[in-house]
Amino acid sequence: MQYPDDDNGKMLAAMAEAGIDLTKALDVDFFLVFEDQRDAESAVEELAQSDLEGELELHLNDELGKWELIVCINMVPEYQAIVDQEVELNEFAAEFGGAT
């Protein structure tokens, strides 16, 4: 299968080449990055109360010196579904001063 020549496309192509069945639901991690701990914690609280079905993990990325919120969503890893979820999470993160 052909995938677009971007980070998501390359990731999916690599997964397919590794023999991973991309027709079945997998845990897909999305990373939201925040400068400020309070903003990151507020984002976690908001997501925890939303209808988003996924696991949340917040930690300080020492290498970046920024707060990283990992949103793990179990989904079929289809290219457009991943892009759509990224856009939605990026818009959400922006409300708290963050980005994907």
Short mmCIF file of C-alpha atoms in Angstrom, two decimals:
data_model
loop_
_atom_site.label_atom_id
_atom_site.label_comp_id
_atom_site.label_asym_id
_atom_site.label_seq_id
_atom_site.Cartn_x
_atom_site.Cartn_y
_atom_site.Cartn_z
CA MET A 1 0.00 0.00 0.00
CA GLN A 2 1.20 3.53 -0.75
CA TYR A 3 1.29 6.13 2.01
CA PRO A 4 1.84 9.89 1.74
CA ASP A 5 5.44 11.07 2.09
CA ASP A 6 5.13 12.62 5.55
CA ASP A 7 5.87 11.46 9.10
CA ASN A 8 2.59 9.58 9.47
CA GLY A 9 2.92 7.94 6.07
CA LYS A 10 6.49 6.87 6.80
CA MET A 11 5.46 5.48 10.19
CA LEU A 12 2.62 3.44 8.67
CA ALA A 13 4.85 2.18 5.85
CA ALA A 14 7.49 1.08 8.37
CA MET A 15 4.85 -0.67 10.46
CA ALA A 16 3.50 -2.48 7.39
CA GLU A 17 7.03 -3.50 6.36
CA ALA A 18 7.57 -4.88 9.87
CA GLY A 19 4.56 -7.15 9.33
CA ILE A 20 2.14 -5.33 11.62
CA ASP A 21 -1.50 -5.85 10.62
CA LEU A 22 -2.80 -2.33 10.03
CA THR A 23 -6.38 -3.50 9.63
CA LYS A 24 -6.67 -4.22 13.36
CA ALA A 25 -6.92 -1.71 16.21
CA LEU A 26 -3.62 -0.79 17.83
CA ASP A 27 -2.57 1.65 20.53
CA VAL A 28 -1.49 4.86 18.79
CA ASP A 29 0.36 7.52 20.79
CA PHE A 30 -0.14 11.23 20.16
CA PHE A 31 2.23 13.71 21.81
CA LEU A 32 1.12 17.12 23.04
CA VAL A 33 3.89 19.45 24.24
CA PHE A 34 3.54 22.31 26.69
CA GLU A 35 6.01 24.88 28.03
CA ASP A 36 4.17 25.36 31.32
CA GLN A 37 3.33 22.62 33.82
CA ARG A 38 0.05 24.28 34.85
CA ASP A 39 -1.10 24.46 31.23
CA ALA A 40 -0.23 20.79 30.76
CA GLU A 41 -2.08 19.79 33.92
CA SER A 42 -5.12 21.81 32.90
CA ALA A 43 -5.11 20.04 29.52
CA VAL A 44 -4.96 16.65 31.25
CA GLU A 45 -7.90 17.54 33.48
CA GLU A 46 -9.95 18.71 30.50
CA LEU A 47 -9.17 15.59 28.45
CA ALA A 48 -9.90 13.32 31.42
CA GLN A 49 -13.38 14.83 31.66
CA SER A 50 -14.02 14.67 27.90
CA ASP A 51 -15.49 11.80 25.90
CA LEU A 52 -12.06 10.92 24.51
CA GLU A 53 -11.40 7.24 24.97
CA GLY A 54 -7.74 6.83 25.64
CA GLU A 55 -5.03 6.73 28.26
CA LEU A 56 -3.24 9.88 29.38
CA GLU A 57 0.31 10.20 30.67
CA LEU A 58 1.99 13.47 31.63
CA HIS A 59 5.68 13.89 32.32
CA LEU A 60 8.52 16.38 32.00
CA ASN A 61 10.67 15.62 28.98
CA ASP A 62 14.12 16.48 30.36
CA GLU A 63 15.67 16.47 26.89
CA LEU A 64 13.21 19.10 25.61
CA GLY A 65 12.67 20.84 28.93
CA LYS A 66 8.95 20.78 28.20
CA TRP A 67 5.89 18.99 29.52
CA GLU A 68 4.75 16.12 27.35
CA LEU A 69 1.23 14.73 27.43
CA ILE A 70 0.96 11.35 25.74
CA VAL A 71 -2.54 10.47 24.59
CA CYS A 72 -2.77 6.76 23.78
CA ILE A 73 -5.81 5.87 21.67
CA ASN A 74 -6.75 2.37 20.59
CA MET A 75 -7.73 2.71 16.94
CA VAL A 76 -7.31 1.18 13.51
CA PRO A 77 -4.19 2.99 12.26
CA GLU A 78 -5.60 4.41 9.04
CA TYR A 79 -3.71 7.39 7.65
CA GLN A 80 -6.62 9.84 7.50
CA ALA A 81 -7.92 8.82 10.93
CA ILE A 82 -4.49 9.54 12.43
CA VAL A 83 -4.25 12.91 10.66
CA ASP A 84 -7.77 13.85 11.76
CA GLN A 85 -7.00 12.93 15.38
CA GLU A 86 -3.76 14.93 15.27
CA VAL A 87 -5.58 18.00 13.97
CA GLU A 88 -8.21 17.70 16.69
CA LEU A 89 -5.61 17.25 19.43
CA ASN A 90 -3.48 20.11 18.08
CA GLU A 91 -6.48 22.46 18.19
CA PHE A 92 -7.21 21.27 21.73
CA ALA A 93 -3.58 21.70 22.86
CA ALA A 94 -3.46 25.22 21.40
CA GLU A 95 -6.21 26.24 23.82
CA PHE A 96 -3.71 25.54 26.61
CA GLY A 97 -0.63 26.99 24.92
CA GLY A 98 0.58 23.64 23.59
CA ALA A 99 0.97 21.84 20.28
CA THR A 100 1.21 18.33 18.90
#
